mmCIF file of C-alpha atoms in Angstrom:
data_model
loop_
_atom_site.group_PDB
_atom_site.id
_atom_site.type_symbol
_atom_site.label_atom_id
_atom_site.label_comp_id
_atom_site.label_asym_id
_atom_site.label_seq_id
_atom_site.Cartn_x
_atom_site.Cartn_y
_atom_site.Cartn_z
ATOM 1 C CA UNK A 1 126.426 84.643 99.246
ATOM 2 C CA UNK A 2 129.405 86.053 97.351
ATOM 3 C CA UNK A 3 132.141 87.792 99.270
ATOM 4 C CA UNK A 4 131.253 91.086 97.549
ATOM 5 C CA UNK A 5 128.145 92.096 95.598
ATOM 6 C CA UNK A 6 128.000 95.476 93.869
ATOM 7 C CA UNK A 7 124.454 96.830 93.602
ATOM 8 C CA UNK A 8 122.891 99.834 91.884
ATOM 9 C CA UNK A 9 119.355 100.992 92.760
ATOM 10 C CA UNK A 10 118.109 103.183 89.917
ATOM 11 C CA UNK A 11 115.619 105.866 90.986
ATOM 12 C CA UNK A 12 113.920 105.620 87.612
ATOM 13 C CA UNK A 13 111.346 108.135 86.361
ATOM 14 C CA UNK A 14 108.822 106.246 84.240
ATOM 15 C CA UNK A 15 106.844 107.804 81.423
ATOM 16 C CA UNK A 16 103.238 106.728 81.851
ATOM 17 C CA UNK A 17 102.287 103.750 79.649
ATOM 18 C CA UNK A 18 105.354 104.157 77.412
ATOM 19 C CA UNK A 19 106.715 100.641 77.844
ATOM 20 C CA UNK A 20 109.091 100.655 74.835
ATOM 21 C CA UNK A 21 110.590 104.003 75.817
ATOM 22 C CA UNK A 22 110.892 103.076 79.495
ATOM 23 C CA UNK A 23 112.489 99.713 78.730
ATOM 24 C CA UNK A 24 114.962 101.245 76.288
ATOM 25 C CA UNK A 25 116.136 103.681 78.965
ATOM 26 C CA UNK A 26 116.294 100.966 81.620
ATOM 27 C CA UNK A 27 118.467 98.812 79.354
ATOM 28 C CA UNK A 28 120.824 101.770 78.964
ATOM 29 C CA UNK A 29 120.997 102.153 82.749
ATOM 30 C CA UNK A 30 121.839 98.453 83.156
ATOM 31 C CA UNK A 31 124.746 98.615 80.750
ATOM 32 C CA UNK A 32 126.035 101.929 82.100
ATOM 33 C CA UNK A 33 125.898 100.855 85.760
ATOM 34 C CA UNK A 34 127.713 97.614 84.929
ATOM 35 C CA UNK A 35 130.340 99.243 82.723
ATOM 36 C CA UNK A 36 131.053 102.329 84.831
ATOM 37 C CA UNK A 37 130.423 101.072 88.364
ATOM 38 C CA UNK A 38 130.815 97.293 88.170
ATOM 39 C CA UNK A 39 127.180 96.656 89.134
ATOM 40 C CA UNK A 40 126.305 92.974 89.444
ATOM 41 C CA UNK A 41 122.706 93.690 90.469
ATOM 42 C CA UNK A 42 120.736 96.577 88.943
ATOM 43 C CA UNK A 43 117.323 97.322 90.466
ATOM 44 C CA UNK A 44 114.406 99.384 89.145
ATOM 45 C CA UNK A 45 111.268 100.489 91.062
ATOM 46 C CA UNK A 46 107.702 99.215 91.219
ATOM 47 C CA UNK A 47 105.749 99.304 87.923
ATOM 48 C CA UNK A 48 108.676 100.840 86.051
ATOM 49 C CA UNK A 49 107.413 99.651 82.667
ATOM 50 C CA UNK A 50 104.024 101.391 82.793
ATOM 51 C CA UNK A 51 104.416 103.983 85.532
ATOM 52 C CA UNK A 52 102.305 103.895 88.687
ATOM 53 C CA UNK A 53 98.542 103.363 88.410
ATOM 54 C CA UNK A 54 95.746 105.889 88.269
ATOM 55 C CA UNK A 55 92.200 105.362 89.483
ATOM 56 C CA UNK A 56 90.193 102.720 87.621
ATOM 57 C CA UNK A 57 87.408 105.304 87.429
ATOM 58 C CA UNK A 58 89.331 106.643 84.442
ATOM 59 C CA UNK A 59 88.041 104.104 81.924
ATOM 60 C CA UNK A 60 90.371 105.209 79.146
ATOM 61 C CA UNK A 61 93.425 104.857 81.382
ATOM 62 C CA UNK A 62 92.292 101.442 82.641
ATOM 63 C CA UNK A 63 91.915 100.183 79.083
ATOM 64 C CA UNK A 64 95.380 101.463 78.154
ATOM 65 C CA UNK A 65 96.968 99.932 81.253
ATOM 66 C CA UNK A 66 95.673 96.482 80.388
ATOM 67 C CA UNK A 67 96.927 96.924 76.825
ATOM 68 C CA UNK A 68 100.375 98.030 78.024
ATOM 69 C CA UNK A 69 100.796 95.185 80.528
ATOM 70 C CA UNK A 70 102.897 92.236 79.381
ATOM 71 C CA UNK A 71 103.393 88.536 79.779
ATOM 72 C CA UNK A 72 106.528 87.217 81.470
ATOM 73 C CA UNK A 73 108.588 86.288 79.512
ATOM 74 C CA UNK A 74 107.741 89.003 77.025
ATOM 75 C CA UNK A 75 109.134 92.092 75.283
ATOM 76 C CA UNK A 76 110.378 93.769 78.477
ATOM 77 C CA UNK A 77 112.173 90.726 79.838
ATOM 78 C CA UNK A 78 113.662 90.010 76.405
ATOM 79 C CA UNK A 79 115.056 93.559 76.087
ATOM 80 C CA UNK A 80 116.370 93.685 79.653
ATOM 81 C CA UNK A 81 117.622 90.114 79.282
ATOM 82 C CA UNK A 82 119.729 91.212 76.337
ATOM 83 C CA UNK A 83 121.129 94.090 78.428
ATOM 84 C CA UNK A 84 121.852 91.612 81.232
ATOM 85 C CA UNK A 85 123.721 89.330 78.807
ATOM 86 C CA UNK A 86 125.791 92.183 77.433
ATOM 87 C CA UNK A 87 126.636 93.560 80.880
ATOM 88 C CA UNK A 88 126.889 90.376 82.940
ATOM 89 C CA UNK A 89 124.528 91.823 85.562
ATOM 90 C CA UNK A 90 121.410 90.571 87.322
ATOM 91 C CA UNK A 91 118.370 92.836 86.864
ATOM 92 C CA UNK A 92 115.272 93.299 89.009
ATOM 93 C CA UNK A 93 112.385 95.268 87.496
ATOM 94 C CA UNK A 94 108.851 96.093 88.615
ATOM 95 C CA UNK A 95 106.206 95.587 85.954
ATOM 96 C CA UNK A 96 102.509 95.209 85.279
ATOM 97 C CA UNK A 97 102.179 91.544 84.340
ATOM 98 C CA UNK A 98 99.345 89.858 82.494
ATOM 99 C CA UNK A 99 97.968 86.585 83.763
ATOM 100 C CA UNK A 100 99.218 83.873 81.391
ATOM 101 C CA UNK A 101 95.759 82.429 80.704
ATOM 102 C CA UNK A 102 92.977 84.735 81.902
ATOM 103 C CA UNK A 103 92.393 87.918 79.875
ATOM 104 C CA UNK A 104 92.188 91.252 81.756
ATOM 105 C CA UNK A 105 93.758 89.838 84.947
ATOM 106 C CA UNK A 106 96.974 91.480 86.145
ATOM 107 C CA UNK A 107 99.720 91.087 88.740
ATOM 108 C CA UNK A 108 101.948 93.806 90.176
ATOM 109 C CA UNK A 109 105.230 91.919 89.820
ATOM 110 C CA UNK A 110 108.917 92.067 90.655
ATOM 111 C CA UNK A 111 110.892 90.135 88.045
ATOM 112 C CA UNK A 112 114.462 88.832 88.365
ATOM 113 C CA UNK A 113 116.599 88.348 85.243
ATOM 114 C CA UNK A 114 120.016 86.672 85.433
ATOM 115 C CA UNK A 115 123.164 87.421 83.391
ATOM 116 C CA UNK A 116 122.250 84.757 80.841
ATOM 117 C CA UNK A 117 119.153 86.819 80.055
ATOM 118 C CA UNK A 118 116.703 84.324 81.545
ATOM 119 C CA UNK A 119 113.844 85.109 83.926
ATOM 120 C CA UNK A 120 114.797 83.267 87.103
ATOM 121 C CA UNK A 121 112.296 84.725 89.555
ATOM 122 C CA UNK A 122 108.884 86.382 89.702
ATOM 123 C CA UNK A 123 107.271 87.640 92.910
ATOM 124 C CA UNK A 124 103.706 88.964 92.715
ATOM 125 C CA UNK A 125 102.911 91.745 95.172
ATOM 126 C CA UNK A 126 101.260 90.010 98.104
ATOM 127 C CA UNK A 127 99.629 93.112 99.619
ATOM 128 C CA UNK A 128 98.094 95.426 96.968
ATOM 129 C CA UNK A 129 97.626 98.915 98.406
ATOM 130 C CA UNK A 130 94.647 101.246 98.034
ATOM 131 C CA UNK A 131 93.719 101.771 94.345
ATOM 132 C CA UNK A 132 95.969 98.889 93.282
ATOM 133 C CA UNK A 133 93.192 96.554 94.398
ATOM 134 C CA UNK A 134 91.147 97.831 91.456
ATOM 135 C CA UNK A 135 93.627 96.259 89.038
ATOM 136 C CA UNK A 136 95.877 93.652 90.598
ATOM 137 C CA UNK A 137 95.354 90.156 91.944
ATOM 138 C CA UNK A 138 97.366 89.634 95.170
ATOM 139 C CA UNK A 139 100.179 87.127 95.049
ATOM 140 C CA UNK A 140 99.644 83.944 97.041
ATOM 141 C CA UNK A 141 103.208 82.576 97.087
ATOM 142 C CA UNK A 142 106.274 83.978 98.875
ATOM 143 C CA UNK A 143 109.470 82.805 97.197
ATOM 144 C CA UNK A 144 113.259 83.037 97.262
ATOM 145 C CA UNK A 145 115.607 82.668 94.308
ATOM 146 C CA UNK A 146 119.131 81.178 94.398
ATOM 147 C CA UNK A 147 121.582 83.160 92.244
ATOM 148 C CA UNK A 148 125.334 83.448 91.736
ATOM 149 C CA UNK A 149 125.217 86.484 94.047
ATOM 150 C CA UNK A 150 123.426 84.718 96.890
ATOM 151 C CA UNK A 151 119.818 83.837 97.650
ATOM 152 C CA UNK A 152 117.563 86.751 96.694
ATOM 153 C CA UNK A 153 114.007 87.555 97.719
ATOM 154 C CA UNK A 154 111.732 90.202 96.226
ATOM 155 C CA UNK A 155 108.907 92.269 97.630
ATOM 156 C CA UNK A 156 106.953 95.251 96.389
ATOM 157 C CA UNK A 157 106.356 98.520 98.293
ATOM 158 C CA UNK A 158 103.437 97.953 100.726
ATOM 159 C CA UNK A 159 104.742 94.427 101.355
ATOM 160 C CA UNK A 160 107.449 96.012 103.532
ATOM 161 C CA UNK A 161 104.838 97.023 106.134
ATOM 162 C CA UNK A 162 104.218 93.338 106.857
ATOM 163 C CA UNK A 163 107.323 92.023 108.643
ATOM 164 C CA UNK A 164 106.042 88.471 108.337
ATOM 165 C CA UNK A 165 106.859 88.473 104.611
ATOM 166 C CA UNK A 166 110.538 89.292 105.009
ATOM 167 C CA UNK A 167 110.781 86.787 107.877
ATOM 168 C CA UNK A 168 109.258 84.014 105.750
ATOM 169 C CA UNK A 169 111.728 84.841 102.975
ATOM 170 C CA UNK A 170 114.648 84.810 105.393
ATOM 171 C CA UNK A 171 113.586 81.482 106.887
ATOM 172 C CA UNK A 172 113.586 80.146 103.316
ATOM 173 C CA UNK A 173 117.223 81.216 102.960
ATOM 174 C CA UNK A 174 117.154 84.816 101.702
ATOM 175 C CA UNK A 175 120.385 86.753 102.162
ATOM 176 C CA UNK A 176 119.470 89.801 100.054
ATOM 177 C CA UNK A 177 115.907 91.175 100.007
ATOM 178 C CA UNK A 178 115.080 93.588 97.192
ATOM 179 C CA UNK A 179 112.079 95.872 97.752
ATOM 180 C CA UNK A 180 110.606 97.877 94.857
ATOM 181 C CA UNK A 181 108.685 101.087 95.612
ATOM 182 C CA UNK A 182 106.522 103.694 93.896
ATOM 183 C CA UNK A 183 106.024 105.914 96.922
ATOM 184 C CA UNK A 184 104.716 109.435 96.379
ATOM 185 C CA UNK A 185 104.620 112.471 98.629
ATOM 186 C CA UNK A 186 101.326 112.460 100.514
ATOM 187 C CA UNK A 187 99.189 115.629 100.257
ATOM 188 C CA UNK A 188 100.205 118.206 102.851
ATOM 189 C CA UNK A 189 103.353 116.330 103.829
ATOM 190 C CA UNK A 190 107.018 116.449 102.923
ATOM 191 C CA UNK A 191 109.074 113.440 101.780
ATOM 192 C CA UNK A 192 110.042 111.261 104.719
ATOM 193 C CA UNK A 193 112.872 108.869 105.490
ATOM 194 C CA UNK A 194 110.443 105.958 105.658
ATOM 195 C CA UNK A 195 112.329 103.916 103.071
ATOM 196 C CA UNK A 196 115.590 104.286 104.984
ATOM 197 C CA UNK A 197 113.997 103.367 108.320
ATOM 198 C CA UNK A 198 112.057 100.401 106.959
ATOM 199 C CA UNK A 199 115.071 99.013 105.122
ATOM 200 C CA UNK A 200 117.153 99.301 108.277
ATOM 201 C CA UNK A 201 114.457 97.688 110.426
ATOM 202 C CA UNK A 202 113.770 94.731 108.104
ATOM 203 C CA UNK A 203 117.528 94.206 107.661
ATOM 204 C CA UNK A 204 118.203 94.215 111.406
ATOM 205 C CA UNK A 205 115.224 91.974 112.237
ATOM 206 C CA UNK A 206 116.385 89.288 109.816
ATOM 207 C CA UNK A 207 120.164 89.820 109.591
ATOM 208 C CA UNK A 208 119.927 90.290 105.827
ATOM 209 C CA UNK A 209 120.845 92.944 103.301
ATOM 210 C CA UNK A 210 117.679 94.924 102.528
ATOM 211 C CA UNK A 211 117.508 97.125 99.410
ATOM 212 C CA UNK A 212 114.690 99.664 98.890
ATOM 213 C CA UNK A 213 114.467 101.247 95.413
ATOM 214 C CA UNK A 214 111.903 104.036 94.958
ATOM 215 C CA UNK A 215 110.974 105.832 91.766
ATOM 216 C CA UNK A 216 111.099 109.533 91.030
ATOM 217 C CA UNK A 217 109.317 111.950 88.689
ATOM 218 C CA UNK A 218 105.715 113.136 88.556
ATOM 219 C CA UNK A 219 102.555 111.623 87.131
ATOM 220 C CA UNK A 220 98.916 112.716 87.433
ATOM 221 C CA UNK A 221 99.679 115.119 90.316
ATOM 222 C CA UNK A 222 101.711 112.448 92.129
ATOM 223 C CA UNK A 223 105.317 113.360 92.969
ATOM 224 C CA UNK A 224 107.536 110.392 93.716
ATOM 225 C CA UNK A 225 110.301 111.160 96.133
ATOM 226 C CA UNK A 226 113.176 108.741 95.528
ATOM 227 C CA UNK A 227 115.226 108.454 98.744
ATOM 228 C CA UNK A 228 116.227 104.866 98.070
ATOM 229 C CA UNK A 229 118.440 103.026 100.556
ATOM 230 C CA UNK A 230 120.579 99.969 101.202
ATOM 231 C CA UNK A 231 120.831 98.530 104.732
ATOM 232 C CA UNK A 232 123.183 95.891 106.089
ATOM 233 C CA UNK A 233 122.494 92.904 108.365
ATOM 234 C CA UNK A 234 123.018 94.869 111.578
ATOM 235 C CA UNK A 235 120.634 97.617 110.448
ATOM 236 C CA UNK A 236 123.425 99.960 109.396
ATOM 237 C CA UNK A 237 122.633 102.161 106.370
ATOM 238 C CA UNK A 238 125.239 101.438 103.704
ATOM 239 C CA UNK A 239 123.987 103.905 101.092
ATOM 240 C CA UNK A 240 121.061 106.252 100.658
ATOM 241 C CA UNK A 241 119.664 109.011 98.499
ATOM 242 C CA UNK A 242 118.512 112.245 100.091
ATOM 243 C CA UNK A 243 116.595 113.556 97.095
ATOM 244 C CA UNK A 244 114.311 112.704 94.179
ATOM 245 C CA UNK A 245 116.771 112.936 91.309
ATOM 246 C CA UNK A 246 116.813 110.188 88.702
ATOM 247 C CA UNK A 247 120.109 108.629 89.699
ATOM 248 C CA UNK A 248 121.536 105.422 91.152
ATOM 249 C CA UNK A 249 122.238 104.550 94.775
ATOM 250 C CA UNK A 250 125.278 102.263 94.854
ATOM 251 C CA UNK A 251 126.677 99.979 97.533
ATOM 252 C CA UNK A 252 128.948 96.990 98.046
ATOM 253 C CA UNK A 253 127.426 94.143 100.064
ATOM 254 C CA UNK A 254 130.000 92.122 102.009
ATOM 255 C CA UNK A 255 129.074 88.513 102.659
ATOM 256 C CA UNK A 256 131.353 88.449 105.706
ATOM 257 C CA UNK A 257 129.136 91.051 107.401
ATOM 258 C CA UNK A 258 126.082 88.829 107.090
ATOM 259 C CA UNK A 259 127.931 85.857 108.557
ATOM 260 C CA UNK A 260 129.384 87.917 111.388
ATOM 261 C CA UNK A 261 126.013 89.394 112.371
ATOM 262 C CA UNK A 262 124.346 85.983 112.438
ATOM 263 C CA UNK A 263 127.124 84.634 114.645
ATOM 264 C CA UNK A 264 126.878 87.628 116.975
ATOM 265 C CA UNK A 265 123.096 87.527 117.454
ATOM 266 C CA UNK A 266 121.665 84.039 116.953
ATOM 267 C CA UNK A 267 118.162 85.244 116.135
ATOM 268 C CA UNK A 268 117.129 82.085 114.328
ATOM 269 C CA UNK A 269 118.215 79.817 117.162
ATOM 270 C CA UNK A 270 116.547 82.119 119.696
ATOM 271 C CA UNK A 271 113.150 82.327 117.989
ATOM 272 C CA UNK A 272 110.119 80.982 119.904
ATOM 273 C CA UNK A 273 107.688 80.115 117.082
ATOM 274 C CA UNK A 274 105.479 78.083 119.435
ATOM 275 C CA UNK A 275 104.479 81.411 121.047
ATOM 276 C CA UNK A 276 103.715 83.309 117.852
ATOM 277 C CA UNK A 277 100.632 81.478 116.640
ATOM 278 C CA UNK A 278 98.367 84.488 117.046
ATOM 279 C CA UNK A 279 100.256 86.253 114.255
ATOM 280 C CA UNK A 280 98.648 83.870 111.761
ATOM 281 C CA UNK A 281 95.164 83.878 113.267
ATOM 282 C CA UNK A 282 92.605 85.674 111.030
ATOM 283 C CA UNK A 283 90.816 88.715 112.462
ATOM 284 C CA UNK A 284 87.568 86.769 112.355
ATOM 285 C CA UNK A 285 88.716 84.761 115.406
ATOM 286 C CA UNK A 286 88.767 87.255 118.271
ATOM 287 C CA UNK A 287 88.673 84.424 120.773
ATOM 288 C CA UNK A 288 92.308 83.582 119.971
ATOM 289 C CA UNK A 289 94.035 85.382 122.823
#
């Protein structure tokens, strides 16, 4: 990866189903973060284009969500691609993506756009959570994407609870893992530091930079709590937000730190994959012990 990578995680507050308005504001964030803070990678949360989902029992909402979802490439990637060209930054955005051939089939996607304005990576959410299963087909490929910044990998919110995904991405060469969230305050609870702790854990386990960008704002009685974070290869927290304001969390990623951590703890040499087979055994095989 590059010696230094400047990143901005934008705790964006989406307006429900207002794709043109949301994308216009995101493009402004891209150009401002690049111009004022030198951002080379600008990240937006899960489903930033449409806002987070509501129950499919609301037929009117479900119909509008399908109508608001887009192809990739499409209007959102074209608009953010233009902002990327003007600013010279990479952009990662979460969006509701239409299947290219099958009507009314959607993916919950993280999309990577490079400074030329081209879409250079798409990762479909592998583990849809709760009501998301009513709308979104799970992804069946885990990918990494070479860039001028380093090799990037993408995952989406609930994916972070499955350490196997980040490990697969790291074994494929990932140096920076970008995780997009739309995490809301659970009823009867207060916002937690779960994003910070999970970023630090995934980073330390894999000796990678791990970036967790959560949204903010309210929608349909859901209050999204921000608290985005950036963790380094040793699990150290490089930057974090302690609130739910719409703002950016900024950090500088040093390539030398990744190299030093991998020299210090040789986790990839020390792995024992021949002992881990049970991790991939389906639950329907209880005899695998």
